[in-house]
Coordinates of N, CA, C and O in Angstrom, one line a residue:
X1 N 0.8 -1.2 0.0 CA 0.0 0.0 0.0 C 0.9 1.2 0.0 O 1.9 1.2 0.7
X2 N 0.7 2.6 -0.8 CA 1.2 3.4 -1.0 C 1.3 4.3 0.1 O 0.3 4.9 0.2
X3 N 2.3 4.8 1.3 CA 2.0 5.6 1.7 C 1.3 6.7 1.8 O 1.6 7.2 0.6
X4 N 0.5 7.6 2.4 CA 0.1 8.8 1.7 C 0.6 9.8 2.4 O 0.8 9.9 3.6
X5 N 1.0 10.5 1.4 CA 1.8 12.1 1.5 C 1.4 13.1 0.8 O 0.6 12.8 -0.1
X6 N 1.7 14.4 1.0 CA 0.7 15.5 0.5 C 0.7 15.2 -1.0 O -0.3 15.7 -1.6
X7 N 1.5 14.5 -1.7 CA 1.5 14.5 -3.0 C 0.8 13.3 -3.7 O 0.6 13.3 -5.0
X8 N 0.2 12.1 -2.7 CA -0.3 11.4 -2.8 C -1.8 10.8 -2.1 O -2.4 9.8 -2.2
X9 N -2.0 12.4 -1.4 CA -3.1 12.0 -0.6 C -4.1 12.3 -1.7 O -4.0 12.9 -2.8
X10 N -5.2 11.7 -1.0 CA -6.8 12.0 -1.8 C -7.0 10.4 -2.1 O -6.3 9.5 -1.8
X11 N -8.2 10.3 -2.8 CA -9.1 9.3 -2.9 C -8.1 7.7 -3.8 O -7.5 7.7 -4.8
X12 N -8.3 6.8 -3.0 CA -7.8 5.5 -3.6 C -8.9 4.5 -3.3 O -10.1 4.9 -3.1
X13 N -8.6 3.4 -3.3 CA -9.7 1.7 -3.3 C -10.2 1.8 -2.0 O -11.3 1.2 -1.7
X14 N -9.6 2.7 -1.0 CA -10.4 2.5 0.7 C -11.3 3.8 0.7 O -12.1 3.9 1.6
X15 N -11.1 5.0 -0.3 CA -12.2 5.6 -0.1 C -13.5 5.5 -0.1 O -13.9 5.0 -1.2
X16 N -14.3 5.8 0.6 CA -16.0 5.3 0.7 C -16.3 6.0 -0.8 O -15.8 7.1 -1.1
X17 N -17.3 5.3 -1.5 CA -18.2 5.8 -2.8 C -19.5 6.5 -1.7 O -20.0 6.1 -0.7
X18 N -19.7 8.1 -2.7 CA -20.9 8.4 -2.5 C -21.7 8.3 -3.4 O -21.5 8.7 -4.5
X19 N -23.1 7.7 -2.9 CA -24.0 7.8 -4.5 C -24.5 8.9 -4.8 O -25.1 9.5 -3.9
X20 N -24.4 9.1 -5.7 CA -24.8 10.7 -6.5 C -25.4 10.5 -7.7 O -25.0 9.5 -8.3
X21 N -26.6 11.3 -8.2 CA -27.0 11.6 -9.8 C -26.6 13.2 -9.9 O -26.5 14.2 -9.2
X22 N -26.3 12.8 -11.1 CA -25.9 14.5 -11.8 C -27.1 14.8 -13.0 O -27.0 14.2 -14.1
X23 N -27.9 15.6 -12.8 CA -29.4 16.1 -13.5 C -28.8 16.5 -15.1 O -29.6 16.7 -16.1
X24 N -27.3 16.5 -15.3 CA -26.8 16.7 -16.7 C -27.2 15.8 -16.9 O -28.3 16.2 -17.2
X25 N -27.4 14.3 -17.1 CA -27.9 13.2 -17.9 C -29.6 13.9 -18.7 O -30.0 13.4 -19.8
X26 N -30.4 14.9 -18.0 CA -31.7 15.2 -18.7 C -31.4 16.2 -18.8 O -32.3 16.7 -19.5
X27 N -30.6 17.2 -18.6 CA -30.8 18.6 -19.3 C -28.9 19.0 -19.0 O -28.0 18.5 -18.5
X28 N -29.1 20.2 -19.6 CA -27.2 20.5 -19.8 C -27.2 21.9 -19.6 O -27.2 22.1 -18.4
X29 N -27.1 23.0 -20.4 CA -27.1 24.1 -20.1 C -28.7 24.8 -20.0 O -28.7 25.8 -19.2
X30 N -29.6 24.6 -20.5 CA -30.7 24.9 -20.4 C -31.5 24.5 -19.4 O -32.7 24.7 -19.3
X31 N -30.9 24.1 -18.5 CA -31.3 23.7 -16.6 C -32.7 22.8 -16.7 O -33.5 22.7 -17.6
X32 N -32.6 22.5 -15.6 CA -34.1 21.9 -15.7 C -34.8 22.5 -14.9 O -34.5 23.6 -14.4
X33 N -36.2 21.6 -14.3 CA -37.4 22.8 -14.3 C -37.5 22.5 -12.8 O -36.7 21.9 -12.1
X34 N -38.8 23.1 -12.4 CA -38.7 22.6 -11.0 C -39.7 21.3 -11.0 O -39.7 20.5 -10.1
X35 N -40.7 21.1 -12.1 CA -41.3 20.0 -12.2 C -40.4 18.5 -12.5 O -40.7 17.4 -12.0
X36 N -39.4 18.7 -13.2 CA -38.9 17.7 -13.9 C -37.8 17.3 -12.8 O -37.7 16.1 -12.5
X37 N -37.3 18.0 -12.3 CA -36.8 18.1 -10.6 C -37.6 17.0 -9.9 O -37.2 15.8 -9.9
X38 N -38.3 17.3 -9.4 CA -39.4 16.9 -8.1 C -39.8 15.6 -8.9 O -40.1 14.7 -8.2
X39 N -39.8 15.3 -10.0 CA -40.1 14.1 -10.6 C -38.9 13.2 -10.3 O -39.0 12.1 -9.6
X40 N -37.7 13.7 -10.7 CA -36.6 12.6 -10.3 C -36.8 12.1 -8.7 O -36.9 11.0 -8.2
X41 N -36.7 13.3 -8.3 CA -36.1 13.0 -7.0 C -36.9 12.3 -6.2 O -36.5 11.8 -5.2
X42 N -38.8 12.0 -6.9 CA -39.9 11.5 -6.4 C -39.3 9.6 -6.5 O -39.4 8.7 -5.7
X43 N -38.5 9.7 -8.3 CA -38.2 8.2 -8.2 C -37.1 7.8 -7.4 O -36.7 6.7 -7.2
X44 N -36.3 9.2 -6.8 CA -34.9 8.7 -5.7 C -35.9 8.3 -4.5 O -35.7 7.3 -3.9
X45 N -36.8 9.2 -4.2 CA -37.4 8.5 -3.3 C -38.1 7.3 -3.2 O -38.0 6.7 -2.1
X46 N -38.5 6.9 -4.0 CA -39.3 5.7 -4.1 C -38.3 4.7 -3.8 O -38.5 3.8 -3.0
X47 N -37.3 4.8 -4.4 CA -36.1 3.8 -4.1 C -35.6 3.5 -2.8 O -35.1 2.5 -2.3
X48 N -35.8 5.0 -2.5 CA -35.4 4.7 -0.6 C -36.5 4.2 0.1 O -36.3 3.4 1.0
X49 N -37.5 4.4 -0.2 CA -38.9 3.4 0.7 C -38.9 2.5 0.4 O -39.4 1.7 1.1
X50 N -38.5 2.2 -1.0 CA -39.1 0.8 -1.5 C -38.1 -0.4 -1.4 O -38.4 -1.6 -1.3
X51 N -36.4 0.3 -1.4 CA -35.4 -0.9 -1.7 C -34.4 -0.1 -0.4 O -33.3 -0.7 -0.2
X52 N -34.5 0.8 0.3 CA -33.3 1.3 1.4 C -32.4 1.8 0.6 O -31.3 1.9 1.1
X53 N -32.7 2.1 -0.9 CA -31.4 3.2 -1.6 C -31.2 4.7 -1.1 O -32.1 5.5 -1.2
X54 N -30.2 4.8 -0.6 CA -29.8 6.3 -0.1 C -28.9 6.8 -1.5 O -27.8 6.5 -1.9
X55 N -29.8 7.7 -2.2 CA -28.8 8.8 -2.7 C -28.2 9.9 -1.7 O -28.9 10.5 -0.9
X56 N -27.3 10.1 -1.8 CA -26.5 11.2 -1.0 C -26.7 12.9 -1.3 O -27.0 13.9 -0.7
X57 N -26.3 12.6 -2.6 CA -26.3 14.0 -3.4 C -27.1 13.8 -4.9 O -26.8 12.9 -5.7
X58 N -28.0 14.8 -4.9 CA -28.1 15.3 -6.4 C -28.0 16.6 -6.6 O -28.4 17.7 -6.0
X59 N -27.2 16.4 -7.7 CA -26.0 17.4 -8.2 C -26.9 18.1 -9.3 O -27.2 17.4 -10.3
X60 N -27.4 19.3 -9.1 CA -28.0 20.0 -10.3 C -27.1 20.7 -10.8 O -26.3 21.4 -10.2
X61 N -27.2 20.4 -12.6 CA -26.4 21.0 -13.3 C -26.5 22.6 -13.2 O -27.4 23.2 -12.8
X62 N -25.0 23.2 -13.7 CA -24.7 24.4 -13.7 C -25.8 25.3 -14.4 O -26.1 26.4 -14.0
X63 N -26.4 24.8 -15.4 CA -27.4 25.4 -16.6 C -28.5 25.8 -15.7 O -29.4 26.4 -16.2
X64 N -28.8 25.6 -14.6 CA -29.7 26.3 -14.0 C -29.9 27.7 -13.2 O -30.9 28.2 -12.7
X65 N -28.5 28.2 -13.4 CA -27.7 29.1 -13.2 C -27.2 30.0 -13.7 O -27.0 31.2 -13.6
X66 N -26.7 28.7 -14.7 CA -25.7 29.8 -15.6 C -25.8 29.2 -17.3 O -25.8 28.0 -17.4
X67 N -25.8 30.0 -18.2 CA -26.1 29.4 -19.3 C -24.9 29.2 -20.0 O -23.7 29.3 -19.5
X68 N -25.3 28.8 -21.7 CA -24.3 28.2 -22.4 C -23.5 29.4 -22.5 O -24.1 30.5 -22.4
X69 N -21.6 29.4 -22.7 CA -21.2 30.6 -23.0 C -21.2 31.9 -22.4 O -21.5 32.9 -23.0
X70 N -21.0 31.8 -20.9 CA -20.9 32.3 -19.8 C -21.7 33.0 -19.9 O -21.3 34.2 -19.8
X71 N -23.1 32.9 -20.2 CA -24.0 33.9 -19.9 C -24.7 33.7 -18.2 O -25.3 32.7 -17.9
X72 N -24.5 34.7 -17.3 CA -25.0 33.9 -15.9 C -26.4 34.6 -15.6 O -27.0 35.4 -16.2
X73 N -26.7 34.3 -14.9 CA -28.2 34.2 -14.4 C -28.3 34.1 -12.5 O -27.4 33.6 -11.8
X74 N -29.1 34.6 -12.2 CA -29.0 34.6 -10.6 C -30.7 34.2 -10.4 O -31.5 34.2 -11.4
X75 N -31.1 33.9 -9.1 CA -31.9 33.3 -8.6 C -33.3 34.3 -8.8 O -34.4 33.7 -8.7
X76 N -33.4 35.8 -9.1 CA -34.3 36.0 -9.7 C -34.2 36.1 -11.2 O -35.3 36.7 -11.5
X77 N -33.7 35.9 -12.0 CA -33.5 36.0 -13.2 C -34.8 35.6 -13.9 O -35.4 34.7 -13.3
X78 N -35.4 36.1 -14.9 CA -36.9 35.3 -15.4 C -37.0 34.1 -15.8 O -38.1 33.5 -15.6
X79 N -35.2 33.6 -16.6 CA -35.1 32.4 -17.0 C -35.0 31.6 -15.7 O -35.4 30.4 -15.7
X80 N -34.5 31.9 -14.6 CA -35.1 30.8 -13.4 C -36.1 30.7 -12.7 O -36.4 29.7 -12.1
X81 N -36.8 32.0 -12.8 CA -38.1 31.8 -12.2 C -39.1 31.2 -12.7 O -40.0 30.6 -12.1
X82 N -38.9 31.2 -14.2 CA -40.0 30.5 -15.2 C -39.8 29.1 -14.6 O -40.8 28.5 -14.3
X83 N -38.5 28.3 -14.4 CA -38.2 27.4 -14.8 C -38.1 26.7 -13.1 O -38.2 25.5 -12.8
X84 N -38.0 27.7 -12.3 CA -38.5 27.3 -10.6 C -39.4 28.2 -10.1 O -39.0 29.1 -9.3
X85 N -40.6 28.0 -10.4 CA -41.3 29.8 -10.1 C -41.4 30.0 -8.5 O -41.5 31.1 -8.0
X86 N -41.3 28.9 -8.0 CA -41.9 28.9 -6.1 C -40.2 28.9 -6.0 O -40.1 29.2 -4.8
X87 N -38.9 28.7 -6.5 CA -37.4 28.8 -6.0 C -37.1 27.3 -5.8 O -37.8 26.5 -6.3
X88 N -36.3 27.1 -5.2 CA -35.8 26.3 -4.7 C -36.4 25.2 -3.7 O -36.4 23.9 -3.5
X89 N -37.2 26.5 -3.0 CA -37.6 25.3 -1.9 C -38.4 24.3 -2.2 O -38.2 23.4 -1.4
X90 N -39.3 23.9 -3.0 CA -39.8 22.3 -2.8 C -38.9 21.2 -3.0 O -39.0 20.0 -2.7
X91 N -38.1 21.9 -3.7 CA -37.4 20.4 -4.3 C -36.4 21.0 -3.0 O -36.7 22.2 -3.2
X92 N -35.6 21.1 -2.1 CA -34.5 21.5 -1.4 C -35.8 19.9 -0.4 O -35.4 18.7 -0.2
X93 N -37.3 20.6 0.0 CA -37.9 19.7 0.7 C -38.2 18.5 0.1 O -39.2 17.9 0.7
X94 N -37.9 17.9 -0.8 CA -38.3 16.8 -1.3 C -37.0 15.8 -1.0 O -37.1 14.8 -0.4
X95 N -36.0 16.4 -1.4 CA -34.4 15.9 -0.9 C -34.6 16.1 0.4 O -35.4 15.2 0.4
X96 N -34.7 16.4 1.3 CA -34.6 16.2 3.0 C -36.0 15.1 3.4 O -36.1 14.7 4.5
X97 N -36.7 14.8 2.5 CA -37.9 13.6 3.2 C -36.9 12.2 2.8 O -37.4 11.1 3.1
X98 N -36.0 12.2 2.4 CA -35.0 11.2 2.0 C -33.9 11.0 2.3 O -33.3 9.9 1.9
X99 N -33.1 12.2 3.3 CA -32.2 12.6 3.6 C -30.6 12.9 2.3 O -29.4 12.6 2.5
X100 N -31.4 13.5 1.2 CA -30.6 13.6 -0.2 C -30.2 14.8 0.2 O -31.1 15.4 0.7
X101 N -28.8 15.6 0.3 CA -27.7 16.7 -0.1 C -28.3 17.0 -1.3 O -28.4 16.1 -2.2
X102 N -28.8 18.6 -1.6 CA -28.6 19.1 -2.8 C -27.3 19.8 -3.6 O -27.4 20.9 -3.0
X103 N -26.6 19.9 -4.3 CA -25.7 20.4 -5.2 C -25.8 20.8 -6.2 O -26.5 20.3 -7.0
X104 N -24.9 22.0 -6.7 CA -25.1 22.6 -7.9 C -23.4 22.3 -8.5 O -22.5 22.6 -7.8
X105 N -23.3 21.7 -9.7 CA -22.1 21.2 -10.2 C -21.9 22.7 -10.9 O -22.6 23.4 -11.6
X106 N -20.3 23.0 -10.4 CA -19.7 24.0 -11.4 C -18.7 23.6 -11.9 O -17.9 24.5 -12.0
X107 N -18.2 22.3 -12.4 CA -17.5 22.2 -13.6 C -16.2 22.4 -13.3 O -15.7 23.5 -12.9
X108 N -15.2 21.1 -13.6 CA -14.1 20.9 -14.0 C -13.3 22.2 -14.5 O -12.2 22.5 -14.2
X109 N -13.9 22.8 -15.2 CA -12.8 23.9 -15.9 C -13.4 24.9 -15.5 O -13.6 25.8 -16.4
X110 N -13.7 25.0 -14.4 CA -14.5 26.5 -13.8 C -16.0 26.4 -13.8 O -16.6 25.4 -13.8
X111 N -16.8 28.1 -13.7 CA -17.9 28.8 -13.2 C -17.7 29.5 -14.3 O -16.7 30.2 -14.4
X112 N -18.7 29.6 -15.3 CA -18.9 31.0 -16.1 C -17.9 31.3 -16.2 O -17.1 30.6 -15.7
X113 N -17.3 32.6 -16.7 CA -16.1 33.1 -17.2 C -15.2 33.5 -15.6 O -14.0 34.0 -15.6

C-alpha cells in the first residue's frame, strides 16, 4: 500500500463511494425545471422506501444558473423563475424527506467566465 503524503493523498480503493446523480444526464445548459426536478427526486425516493437506496447527493447542473457561454443568471433571473417559479424550496424539501444533499455542479474547468 502506498503511503500517503501531501503529493499522494486524496481518494484510492479505501475511499468510501458516495452515490450521487448528476441532473446533466436530462438537461445541460438549459437547466431543468422545478417539475422535472421533483419528478426525479420523487423516483430517488421511491427507491429509498421501496429498496433502502440512499442517494447522498443530487448534483444539479450548472445550466440552472448559468447558461451556455458564460451567460450567468442569478436566482431572480426570469429564466429561473419560469423554470422554478416557487425557487428552490420544494425540491430542497423533497431531498430532506429522503435525507438527499442538494448540489449545484460548477465544472471541471471552472464557473462562467
Amino acid at each position: 500500500m502506498l503511503k500517503k503524503t501531501k503529493a499522494t493523498s486524496g481518494a484510492d480503493e479505501k475511499t468510501p463511494s458516495i452515490p450521487q446523480y448528476f441532473s446533466w444526464i436530462n438537461n445541460t445548459d438549459e437547466g431543468g425545471t422545478e417539475a422535472q426536478t421533483l419528478i426525479n427526486l420523487d423516483y430517488f425516493k421511491w427507491l429509498h422506501d421501496e429498496y433502502g437506496m440512499q442517494l447522498k447527493i443530487y448534483a444539479m447542473d450548472e445550466g440552472n444558473i448559468d447558461g451556455p457561454w458564460g451567460t450567468h443568471r442569478h436566482f431572480d433571473h426570469p429564466k429561473t423563475k419560469r423554470q422554478y417559479p416557487t425557487g428552490f424550496g420544494n425540491v430542497t424539501k423533497k431531498a430532506e424527506e429522503f435525507g438527499c444533499d442538494l448540489g449545484m455542479w460548477a465544472g471541471a474547468d471552472g464557473f462562467g467566465d
